[in-house]
Short mmCIF file of C-alpha atoms in Angstrom, two decimals:
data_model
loop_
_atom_site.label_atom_id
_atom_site.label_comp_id
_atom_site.label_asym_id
_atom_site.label_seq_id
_atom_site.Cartn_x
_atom_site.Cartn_y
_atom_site.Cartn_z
CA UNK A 1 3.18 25.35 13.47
CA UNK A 2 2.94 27.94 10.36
CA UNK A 3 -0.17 27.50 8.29
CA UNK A 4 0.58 25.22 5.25
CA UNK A 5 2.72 22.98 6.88
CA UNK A 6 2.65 19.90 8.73
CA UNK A 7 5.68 17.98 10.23
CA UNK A 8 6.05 17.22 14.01
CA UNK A 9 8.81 18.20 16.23
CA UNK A 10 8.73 15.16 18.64
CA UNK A 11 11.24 15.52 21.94
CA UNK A 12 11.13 12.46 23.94
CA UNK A 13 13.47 14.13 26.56
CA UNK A 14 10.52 12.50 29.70
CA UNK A 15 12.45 9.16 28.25
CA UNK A 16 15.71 10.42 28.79
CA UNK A 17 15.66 12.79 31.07
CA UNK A 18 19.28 14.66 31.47
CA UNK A 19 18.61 14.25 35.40
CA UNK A 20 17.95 10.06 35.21
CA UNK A 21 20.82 9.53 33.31
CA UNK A 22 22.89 10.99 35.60
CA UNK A 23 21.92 8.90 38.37
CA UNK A 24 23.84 6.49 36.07
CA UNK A 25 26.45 5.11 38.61
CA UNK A 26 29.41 2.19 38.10
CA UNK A 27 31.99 1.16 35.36
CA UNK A 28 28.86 2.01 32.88
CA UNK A 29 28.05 5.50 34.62
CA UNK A 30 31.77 6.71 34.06
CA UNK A 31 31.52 5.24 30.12
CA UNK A 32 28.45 7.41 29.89
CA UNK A 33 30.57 10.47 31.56
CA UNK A 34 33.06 9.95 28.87
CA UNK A 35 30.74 9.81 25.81
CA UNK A 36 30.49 13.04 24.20
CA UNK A 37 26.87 13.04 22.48
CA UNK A 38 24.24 14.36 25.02
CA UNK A 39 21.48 15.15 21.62
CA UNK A 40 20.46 13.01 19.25
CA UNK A 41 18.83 14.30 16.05
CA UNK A 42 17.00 12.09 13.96
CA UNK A 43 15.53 12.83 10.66
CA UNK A 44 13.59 10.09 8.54
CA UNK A 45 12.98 10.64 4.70
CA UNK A 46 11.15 8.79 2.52
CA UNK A 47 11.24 5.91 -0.41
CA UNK A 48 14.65 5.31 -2.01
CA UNK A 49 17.29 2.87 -1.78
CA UNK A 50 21.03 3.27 -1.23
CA UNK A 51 21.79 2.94 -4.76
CA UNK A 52 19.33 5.13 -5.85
CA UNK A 53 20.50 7.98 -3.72
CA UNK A 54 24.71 7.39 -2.71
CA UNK A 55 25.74 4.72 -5.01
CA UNK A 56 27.43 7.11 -7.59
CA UNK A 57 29.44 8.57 -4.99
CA UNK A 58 31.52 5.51 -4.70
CA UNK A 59 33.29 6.67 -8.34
CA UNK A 60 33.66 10.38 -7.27
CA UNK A 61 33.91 10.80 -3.93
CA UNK A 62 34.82 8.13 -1.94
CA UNK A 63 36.08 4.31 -3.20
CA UNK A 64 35.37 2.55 -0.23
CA UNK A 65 31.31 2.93 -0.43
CA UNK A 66 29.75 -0.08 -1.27
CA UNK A 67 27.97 1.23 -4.49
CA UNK A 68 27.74 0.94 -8.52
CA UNK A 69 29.55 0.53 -11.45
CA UNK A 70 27.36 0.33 -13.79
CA UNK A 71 27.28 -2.76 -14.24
CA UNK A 72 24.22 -4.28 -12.33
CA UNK A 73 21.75 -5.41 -14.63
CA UNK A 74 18.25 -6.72 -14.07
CA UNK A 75 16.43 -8.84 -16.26
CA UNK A 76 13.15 -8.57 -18.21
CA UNK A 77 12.15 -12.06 -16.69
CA UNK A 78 14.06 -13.47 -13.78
CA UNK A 79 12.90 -16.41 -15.39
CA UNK A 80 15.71 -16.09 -17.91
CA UNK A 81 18.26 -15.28 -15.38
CA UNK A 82 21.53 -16.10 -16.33
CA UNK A 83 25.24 -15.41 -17.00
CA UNK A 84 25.01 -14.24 -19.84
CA UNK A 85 21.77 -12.42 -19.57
CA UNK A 86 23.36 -8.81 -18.24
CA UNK A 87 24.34 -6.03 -20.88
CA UNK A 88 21.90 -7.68 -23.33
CA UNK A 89 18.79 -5.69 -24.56
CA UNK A 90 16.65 -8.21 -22.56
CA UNK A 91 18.01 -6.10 -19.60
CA UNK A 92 17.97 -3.11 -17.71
CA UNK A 93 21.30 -1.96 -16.09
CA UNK A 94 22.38 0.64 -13.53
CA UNK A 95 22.61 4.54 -14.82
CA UNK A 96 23.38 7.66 -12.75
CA UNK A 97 20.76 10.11 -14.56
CA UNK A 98 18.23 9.62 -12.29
CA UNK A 99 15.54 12.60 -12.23
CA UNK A 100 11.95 13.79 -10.58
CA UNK A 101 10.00 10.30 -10.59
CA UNK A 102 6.50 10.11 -11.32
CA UNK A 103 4.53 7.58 -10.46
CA UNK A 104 5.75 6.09 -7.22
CA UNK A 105 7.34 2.61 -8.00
CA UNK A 106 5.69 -0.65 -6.12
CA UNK A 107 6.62 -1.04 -2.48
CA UNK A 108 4.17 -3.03 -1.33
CA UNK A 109 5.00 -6.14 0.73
CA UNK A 110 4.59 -8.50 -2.49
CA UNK A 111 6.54 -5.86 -4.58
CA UNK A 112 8.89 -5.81 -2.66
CA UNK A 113 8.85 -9.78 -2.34
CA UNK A 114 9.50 -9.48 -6.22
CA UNK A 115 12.10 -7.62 -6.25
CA UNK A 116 14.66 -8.84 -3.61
CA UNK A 117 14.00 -12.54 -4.77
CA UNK A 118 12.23 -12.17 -8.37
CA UNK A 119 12.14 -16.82 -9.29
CA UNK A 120 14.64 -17.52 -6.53
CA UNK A 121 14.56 -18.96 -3.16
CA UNK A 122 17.18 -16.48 -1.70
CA UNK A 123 17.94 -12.83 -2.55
CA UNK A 124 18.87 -12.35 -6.27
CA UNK A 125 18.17 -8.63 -6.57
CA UNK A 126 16.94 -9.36 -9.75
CA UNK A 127 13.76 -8.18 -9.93
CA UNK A 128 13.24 -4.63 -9.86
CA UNK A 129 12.73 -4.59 -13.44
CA UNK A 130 10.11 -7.23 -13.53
CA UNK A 131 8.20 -5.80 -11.26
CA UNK A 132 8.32 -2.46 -12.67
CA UNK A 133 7.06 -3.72 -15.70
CA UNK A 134 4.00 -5.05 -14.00
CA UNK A 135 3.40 -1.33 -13.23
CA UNK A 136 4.31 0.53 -16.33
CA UNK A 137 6.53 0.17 -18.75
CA UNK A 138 8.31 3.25 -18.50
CA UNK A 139 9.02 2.66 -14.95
CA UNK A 140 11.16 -0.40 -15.73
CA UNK A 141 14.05 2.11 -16.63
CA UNK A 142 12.91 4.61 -13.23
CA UNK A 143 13.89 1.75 -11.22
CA UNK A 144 17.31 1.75 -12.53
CA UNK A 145 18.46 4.65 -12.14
CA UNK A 146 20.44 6.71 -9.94
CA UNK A 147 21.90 10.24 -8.51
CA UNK A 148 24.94 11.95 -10.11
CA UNK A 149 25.97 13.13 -6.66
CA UNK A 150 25.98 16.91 -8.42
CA UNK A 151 21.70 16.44 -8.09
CA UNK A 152 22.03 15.55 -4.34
CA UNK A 153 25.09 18.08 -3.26
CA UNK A 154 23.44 18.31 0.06
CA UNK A 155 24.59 14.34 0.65
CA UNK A 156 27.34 14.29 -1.15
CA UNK A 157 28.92 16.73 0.69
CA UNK A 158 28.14 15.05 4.04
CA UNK A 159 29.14 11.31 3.16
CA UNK A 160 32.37 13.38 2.26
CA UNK A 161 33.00 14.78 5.43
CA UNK A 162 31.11 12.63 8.00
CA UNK A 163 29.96 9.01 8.07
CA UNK A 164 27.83 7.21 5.33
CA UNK A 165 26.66 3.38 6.29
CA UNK A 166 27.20 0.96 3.20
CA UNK A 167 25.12 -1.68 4.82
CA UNK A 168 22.17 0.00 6.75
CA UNK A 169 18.28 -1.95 6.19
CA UNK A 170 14.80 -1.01 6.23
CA UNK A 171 13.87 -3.00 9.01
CA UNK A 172 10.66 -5.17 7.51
CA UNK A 173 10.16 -5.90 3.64
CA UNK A 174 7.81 -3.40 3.03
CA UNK A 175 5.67 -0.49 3.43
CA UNK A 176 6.61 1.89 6.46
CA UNK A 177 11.73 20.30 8.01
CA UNK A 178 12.20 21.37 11.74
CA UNK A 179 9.56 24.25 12.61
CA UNK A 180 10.52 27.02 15.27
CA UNK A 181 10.46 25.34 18.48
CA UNK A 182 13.31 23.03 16.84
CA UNK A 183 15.30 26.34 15.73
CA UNK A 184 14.87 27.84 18.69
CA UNK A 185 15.78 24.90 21.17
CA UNK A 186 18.83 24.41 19.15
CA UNK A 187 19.68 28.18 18.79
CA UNK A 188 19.17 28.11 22.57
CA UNK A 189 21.28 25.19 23.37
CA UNK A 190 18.27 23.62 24.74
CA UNK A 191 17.99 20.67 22.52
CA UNK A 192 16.37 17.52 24.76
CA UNK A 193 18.69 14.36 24.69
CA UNK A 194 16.43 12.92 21.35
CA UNK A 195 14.56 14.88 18.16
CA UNK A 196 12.70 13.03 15.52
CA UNK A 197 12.12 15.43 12.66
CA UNK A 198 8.89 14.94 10.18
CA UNK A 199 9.37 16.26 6.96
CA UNK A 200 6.59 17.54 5.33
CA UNK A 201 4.31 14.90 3.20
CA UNK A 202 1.69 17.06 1.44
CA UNK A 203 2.91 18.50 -1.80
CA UNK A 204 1.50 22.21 -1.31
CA UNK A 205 1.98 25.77 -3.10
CA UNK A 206 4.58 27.18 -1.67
CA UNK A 207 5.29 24.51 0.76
CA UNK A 208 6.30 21.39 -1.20
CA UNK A 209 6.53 18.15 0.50
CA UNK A 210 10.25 17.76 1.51
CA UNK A 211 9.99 14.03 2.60
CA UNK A 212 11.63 12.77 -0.84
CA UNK A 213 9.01 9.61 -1.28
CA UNK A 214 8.04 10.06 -4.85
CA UNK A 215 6.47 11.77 -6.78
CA UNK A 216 8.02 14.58 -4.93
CA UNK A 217 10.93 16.35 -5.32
CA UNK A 218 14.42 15.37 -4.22
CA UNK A 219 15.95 18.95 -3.66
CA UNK A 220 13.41 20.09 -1.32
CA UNK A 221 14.79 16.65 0.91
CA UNK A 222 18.29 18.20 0.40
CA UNK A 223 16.96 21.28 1.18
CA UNK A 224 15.57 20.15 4.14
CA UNK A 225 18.74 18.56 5.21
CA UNK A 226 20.54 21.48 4.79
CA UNK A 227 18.23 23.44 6.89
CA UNK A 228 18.48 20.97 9.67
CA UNK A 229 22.55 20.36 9.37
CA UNK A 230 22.79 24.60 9.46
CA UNK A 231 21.21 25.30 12.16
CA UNK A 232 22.48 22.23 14.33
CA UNK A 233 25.81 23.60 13.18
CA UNK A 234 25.39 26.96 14.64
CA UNK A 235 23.89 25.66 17.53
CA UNK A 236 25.97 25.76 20.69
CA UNK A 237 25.25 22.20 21.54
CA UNK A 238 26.77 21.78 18.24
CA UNK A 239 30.04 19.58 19.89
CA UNK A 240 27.71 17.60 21.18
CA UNK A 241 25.13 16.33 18.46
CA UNK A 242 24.77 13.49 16.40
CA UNK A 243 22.55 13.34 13.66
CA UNK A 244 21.12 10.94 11.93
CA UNK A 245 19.86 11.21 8.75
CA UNK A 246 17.78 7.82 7.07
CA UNK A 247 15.05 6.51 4.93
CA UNK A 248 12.15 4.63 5.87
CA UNK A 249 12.38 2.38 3.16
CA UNK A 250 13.74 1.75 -0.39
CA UNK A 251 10.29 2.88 -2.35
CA UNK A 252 10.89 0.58 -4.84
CA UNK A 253 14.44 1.17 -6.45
CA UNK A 254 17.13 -0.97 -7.47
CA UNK A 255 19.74 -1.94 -4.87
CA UNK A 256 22.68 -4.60 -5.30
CA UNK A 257 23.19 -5.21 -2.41
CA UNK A 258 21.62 -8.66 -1.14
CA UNK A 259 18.74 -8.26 1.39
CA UNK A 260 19.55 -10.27 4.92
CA UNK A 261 16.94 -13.14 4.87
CA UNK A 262 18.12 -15.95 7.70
CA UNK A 263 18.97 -15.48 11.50
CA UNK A 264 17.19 -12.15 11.80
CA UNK A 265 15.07 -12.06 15.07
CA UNK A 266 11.27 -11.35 14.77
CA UNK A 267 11.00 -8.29 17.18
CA UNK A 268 7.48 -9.85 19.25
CA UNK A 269 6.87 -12.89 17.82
CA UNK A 270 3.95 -11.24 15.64
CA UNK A 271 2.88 -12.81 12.51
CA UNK A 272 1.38 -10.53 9.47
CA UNK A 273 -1.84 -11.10 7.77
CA UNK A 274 -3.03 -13.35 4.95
CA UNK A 275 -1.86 -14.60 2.74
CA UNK A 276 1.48 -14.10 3.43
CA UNK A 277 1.56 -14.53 6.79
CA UNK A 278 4.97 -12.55 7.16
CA UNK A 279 6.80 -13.69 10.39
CA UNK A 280 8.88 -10.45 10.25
CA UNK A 281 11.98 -12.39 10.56
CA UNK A 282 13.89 -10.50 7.25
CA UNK A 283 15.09 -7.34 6.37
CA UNK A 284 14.16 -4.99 3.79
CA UNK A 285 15.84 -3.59 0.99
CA UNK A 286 19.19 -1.52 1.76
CA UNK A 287 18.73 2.43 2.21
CA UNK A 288 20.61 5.66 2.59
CA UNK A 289 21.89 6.10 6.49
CA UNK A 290 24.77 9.16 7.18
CA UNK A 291 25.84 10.16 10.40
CA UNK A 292 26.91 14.11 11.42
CA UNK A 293 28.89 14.73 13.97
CA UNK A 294 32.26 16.54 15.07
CA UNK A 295 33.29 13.61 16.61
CA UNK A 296 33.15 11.84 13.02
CA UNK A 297 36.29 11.15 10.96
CA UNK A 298 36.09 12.73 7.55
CA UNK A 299 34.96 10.24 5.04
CA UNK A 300 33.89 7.40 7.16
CA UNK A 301 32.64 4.53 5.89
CA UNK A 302 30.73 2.21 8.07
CA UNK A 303 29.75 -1.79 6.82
CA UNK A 304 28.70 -4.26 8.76
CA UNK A 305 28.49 -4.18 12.36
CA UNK A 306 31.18 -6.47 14.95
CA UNK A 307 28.09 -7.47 16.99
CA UNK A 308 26.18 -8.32 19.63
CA UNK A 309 25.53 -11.76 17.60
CA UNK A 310 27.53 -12.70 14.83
CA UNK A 311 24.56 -12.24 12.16
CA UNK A 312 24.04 -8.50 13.45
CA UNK A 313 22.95 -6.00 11.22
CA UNK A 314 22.58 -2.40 10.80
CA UNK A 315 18.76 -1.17 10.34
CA UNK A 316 16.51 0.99 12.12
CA UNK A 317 16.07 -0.84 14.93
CA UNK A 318 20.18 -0.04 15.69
CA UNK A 319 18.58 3.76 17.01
CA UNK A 320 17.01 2.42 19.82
CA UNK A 321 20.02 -0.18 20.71
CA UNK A 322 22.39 2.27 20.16
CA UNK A 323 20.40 5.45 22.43
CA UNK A 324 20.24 2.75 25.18
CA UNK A 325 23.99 2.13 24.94
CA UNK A 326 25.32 5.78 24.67
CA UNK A 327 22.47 6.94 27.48
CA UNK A 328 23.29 4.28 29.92
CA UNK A 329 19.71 3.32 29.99
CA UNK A 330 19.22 0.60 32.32
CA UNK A 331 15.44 -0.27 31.15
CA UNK A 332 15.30 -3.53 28.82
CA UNK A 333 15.59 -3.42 25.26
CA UNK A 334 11.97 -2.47 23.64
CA UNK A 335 12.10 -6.10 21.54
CA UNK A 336 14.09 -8.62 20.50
CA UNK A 337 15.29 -6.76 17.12
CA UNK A 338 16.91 -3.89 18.58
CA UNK A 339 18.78 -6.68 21.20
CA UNK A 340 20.22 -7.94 17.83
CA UNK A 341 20.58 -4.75 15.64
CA UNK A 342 23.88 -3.25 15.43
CA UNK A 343 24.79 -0.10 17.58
CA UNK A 344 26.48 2.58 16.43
CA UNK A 345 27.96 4.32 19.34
CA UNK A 346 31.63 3.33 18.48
CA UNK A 347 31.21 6.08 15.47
CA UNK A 348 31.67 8.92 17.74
CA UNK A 349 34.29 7.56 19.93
CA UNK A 350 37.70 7.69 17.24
CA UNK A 351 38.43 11.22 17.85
CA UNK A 352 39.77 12.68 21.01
CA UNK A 353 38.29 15.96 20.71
CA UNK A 354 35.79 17.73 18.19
CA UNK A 355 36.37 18.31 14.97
CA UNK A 356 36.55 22.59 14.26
CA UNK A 357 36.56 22.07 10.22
CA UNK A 358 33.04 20.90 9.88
CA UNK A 359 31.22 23.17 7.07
CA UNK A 360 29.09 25.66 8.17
CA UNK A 361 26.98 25.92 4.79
CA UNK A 362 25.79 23.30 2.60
CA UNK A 363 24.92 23.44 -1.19
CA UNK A 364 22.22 24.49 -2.51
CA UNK A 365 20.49 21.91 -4.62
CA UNK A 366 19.02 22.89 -7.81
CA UNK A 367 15.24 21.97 -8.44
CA UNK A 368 14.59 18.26 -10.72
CA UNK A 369 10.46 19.48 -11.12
CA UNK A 370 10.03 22.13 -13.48
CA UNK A 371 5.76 22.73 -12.37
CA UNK A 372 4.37 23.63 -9.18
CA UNK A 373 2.73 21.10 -6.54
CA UNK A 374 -1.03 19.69 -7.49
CA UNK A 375 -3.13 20.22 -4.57
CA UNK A 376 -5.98 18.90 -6.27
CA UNK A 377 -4.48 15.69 -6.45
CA UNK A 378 -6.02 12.65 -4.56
CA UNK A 379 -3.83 11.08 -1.54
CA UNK A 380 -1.40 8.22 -1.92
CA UNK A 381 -1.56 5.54 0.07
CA UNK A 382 1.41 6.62 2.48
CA UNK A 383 -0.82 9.87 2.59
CA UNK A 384 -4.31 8.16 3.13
CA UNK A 385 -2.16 6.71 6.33
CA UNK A 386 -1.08 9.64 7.72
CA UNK A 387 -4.95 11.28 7.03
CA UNK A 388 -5.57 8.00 9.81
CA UNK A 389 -3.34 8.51 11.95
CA UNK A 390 -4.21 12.16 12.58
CA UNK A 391 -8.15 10.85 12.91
CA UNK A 392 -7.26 9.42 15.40
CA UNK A 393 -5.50 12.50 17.20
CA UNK A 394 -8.87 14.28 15.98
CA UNK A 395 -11.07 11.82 17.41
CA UNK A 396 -12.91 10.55 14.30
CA UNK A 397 -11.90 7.20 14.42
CA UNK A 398 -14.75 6.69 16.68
CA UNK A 399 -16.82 7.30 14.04
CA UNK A 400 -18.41 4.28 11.99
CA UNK A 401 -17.20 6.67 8.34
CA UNK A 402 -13.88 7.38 9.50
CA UNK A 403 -10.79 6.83 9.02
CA UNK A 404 -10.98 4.60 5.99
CA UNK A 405 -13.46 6.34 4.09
CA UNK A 406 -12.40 10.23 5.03
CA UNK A 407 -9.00 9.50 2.86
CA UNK A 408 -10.62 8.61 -0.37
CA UNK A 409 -12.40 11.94 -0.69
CA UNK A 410 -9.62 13.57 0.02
CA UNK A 411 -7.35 15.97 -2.00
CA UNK A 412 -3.70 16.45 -1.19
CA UNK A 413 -4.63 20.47 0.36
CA UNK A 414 -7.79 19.11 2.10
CA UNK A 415 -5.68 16.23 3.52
CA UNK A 416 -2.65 18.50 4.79
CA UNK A 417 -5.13 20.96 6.32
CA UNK A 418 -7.01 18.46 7.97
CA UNK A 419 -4.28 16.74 9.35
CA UNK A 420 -2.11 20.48 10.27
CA UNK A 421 -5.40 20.80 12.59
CA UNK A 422 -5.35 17.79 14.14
CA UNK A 423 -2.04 17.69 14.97
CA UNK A 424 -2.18 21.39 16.43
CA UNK A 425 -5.27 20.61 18.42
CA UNK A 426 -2.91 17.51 20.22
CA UNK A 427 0.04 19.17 20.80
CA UNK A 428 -1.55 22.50 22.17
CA UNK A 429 -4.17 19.46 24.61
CA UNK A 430 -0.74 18.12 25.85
CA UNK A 431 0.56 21.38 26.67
CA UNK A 432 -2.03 21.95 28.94
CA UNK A 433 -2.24 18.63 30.29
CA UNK A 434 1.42 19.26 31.65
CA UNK A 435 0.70 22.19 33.12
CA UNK A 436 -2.59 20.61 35.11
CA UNK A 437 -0.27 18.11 36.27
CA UNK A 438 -0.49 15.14 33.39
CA UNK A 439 2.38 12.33 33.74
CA UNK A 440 4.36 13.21 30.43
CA UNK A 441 4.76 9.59 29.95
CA UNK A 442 0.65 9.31 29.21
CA UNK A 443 0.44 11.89 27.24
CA UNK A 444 0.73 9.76 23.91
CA UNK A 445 -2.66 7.70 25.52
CA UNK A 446 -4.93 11.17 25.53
CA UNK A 447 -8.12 10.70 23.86
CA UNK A 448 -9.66 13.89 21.88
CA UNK A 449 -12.78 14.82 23.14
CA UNK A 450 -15.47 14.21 20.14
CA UNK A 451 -17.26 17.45 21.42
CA UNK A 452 -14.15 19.57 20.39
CA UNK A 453 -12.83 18.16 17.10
CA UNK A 454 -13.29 19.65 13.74
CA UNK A 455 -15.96 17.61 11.68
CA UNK A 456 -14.95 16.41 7.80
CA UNK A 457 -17.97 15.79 6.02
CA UNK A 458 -17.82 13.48 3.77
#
């Protein structure tokens, strides 16, 4: 990795390994002969909602998107919700100049209960407002805004000539840029069968975080998306890549669309701490999902899915269903979410033969934050969770101080180095492990050796 960045280029081709698939044999072996996708790309950005990002784009660019008019409203109060509350000054409704957002809205698990339900028992959408408010009152009006699709070219230009999905979910309620080896692979045509992309999350000089969860930019995500769309489109496994491009969650922004809240599966039966107690049995708020591919129709619009249960929906969990499906993979599914979920492989499969007048550039999106990155700045919480993760790559989660503590201290350039190292030191340890024999499969069990890490004093 370059110095002054951290994102991981994880290839999980040991999991689908080009030579187990094709030990693939019967009706389902030749299905898997016919399918055309052999790599799947998938990138995961940060914090916004579906209306936030593409729901403009159903006035300008394509009429069959499931997206605003203008005319959602949210109340002050959901208290005073009525019919005749909307387009009143004791509302907030819908606008498309959305801009660089500072602070980060509420996306807790209780903000987000807020929002999706505000006084109801079922899904209202109505409180996004009210919940802002709680926060700060300028935010109210943050919340409520959204993307001409001129300040997010990057995406409007692929929901006009790929797929966008108008009903895609963060899979809980809550809280949740390729380097070389990724140009290289794909300039090589050596792309694995599966790529997750990290974008970067540490706002740095000269480096800005590209991940889009606020208070960061927007055009360095369409930047990034450009980057990764270019060079999978010069690639020569080009005719046979999908990518998938999503968002974690909706960070706290209006969406009208109402959040899925009976018949959804819990994935292990889990239940969340007090004093909620979540069963994990809804969905989250609606987010951003578009699909690249040649094999895509131009303009594609993608709702809800035709099964495997009547109550199916599209979220996250539809990337592992759907890799099993198009890889013939005859392991179980990992839980019972992703049995349920909504595959997508049928997106792929309406063409007879690759599309040859797929762009080959993207636009160039113009900046929304006039001042350079604050590295002095303390961590957010999303950040003060990555700082733990990457203790625990380093080894200091042994340690009685870390990793709760080590994050507090922390500023945003101490925190990206930190974790730049300790991601560095594990992938370089794997590496060798490989090559002294290691089972692949174990390699995400390795313990760092406490003798070897790089201390943080606190």
């Amino acid at each position: 990795m370059k110095t002054s960045i951290f994102f991981i280029f994880l290839t999980l081709s040991c999991a689908l390994d080009p030579t187990h698939l094709a030990q693939a044999s019967g009706q389902d072996g030749q299905q898997q002969q016919q399918q055309p996708i052999k790599n799947i790309v998938v990138l995961v950005l940060e914090n916004r909602s579906f209306d936030h990002m593409i729901g403009w784009m159903k006035k300008t660019i394509n009429p069959s998107i499931n997206g605003v008019t203008g005319k959602e409203c949210n109340p002050f109060s959901t208290n005073l919700t009525n019919k005749h509350i909307q387009q009143t000054q004791e509302s907030i409704c819908f606008t498309d100049d959305a801009n660089y957002v500072d602070p980060d809205p509420g996306h807790s698990f209780e903000d987000v209960e807020k929002q999706v339900f505000g006084s109801n028992p079922f899904p209202s959408m109505t409180g996004f407002v009210e919940q802002a408010l709680s926060v700060s009152p300028n935010l109210s009006e943050t919340v409520m805004k959204g993307f001409k699709p001129d300040n997010v070219p990057v995406f409007a230009k692929l929901v006009q000539e790929f797929a966008v999905f108008d009903r895609w979910f963060s899979s809980i309620p809550g809280p949740t840029q390729p380097n070389s080896t990724f140009r290289q692979h794909a300039k090589e045509g050596k792309l694995p069968s599966l790529s997750v992309i990290e974008p970067r999350y540490f706002d740095i000089k000269g480096y800005p975080a590209n991940d889009d969860h606020p208070s960061h930019d927007v055009a360095n995500g369409q930047k990034l998306v450009k980057e990764v769309y270019e060079v999978l489109r010069g690639s020569p496994q080009w005719n046979e890549s999908l990518l998938v491009i999503t968002y974690d969650e909706h960070g706290g922004f209006f969406d009208h669309v109402k959040t899925p809240y009976v018949n959804v599966p819990s994935p292990d039966g889990n239940t969340g701490p007090a004093p909620s107690f979540f069963k994990f049995d809804r969905l989250g708020v609606r987010v951003p999902t578009i699909m690249v591919s040649p094999w895509i129709k131009k303009g594609t619009v993608i709702s809800s899915p035709k099964g495997p249960t009547p109550n199916s929906e599209y979220e996250h969990s539809s990337i592992p269903a759907t890799i099993k499906k198009m890889f013939n993979l005859s392991s179980n599914f990992l839980t019972h979410r992703d049995a349920w979920a909504g595959s997508f492989e049928h997106v792929v499969s309406q063409l007879s033969s690759p599309r040859t007048d797929c762009p080959e550039v993207l636009p160039e999106a113009a900046p929304l934050r006039r001042t350079e990155p604050d590295e002095t700045k303390g961590l957010s919480e999303f950040q003060s969770e990555v700082v733990q993760l990457a203790a625990v790559l380093n080894g200091d989660h042994f340690l009685s101080s870390f990793p709760d503590e080590m994050g507090k201290k922390m500023s945003v350039k101490e925190a990206h180095t930190y974790v730049q190292g300790a991601v560095s030191r594990f992938i370089t340890a794997s590496k060798e492990a490989i090559k002294l024999g290691a089972d692949e499969s174990a390699i995400v069990d390795m313990r760092s050796s406490l003798t070897t890490r790089t201390v943080i004093r606190n």
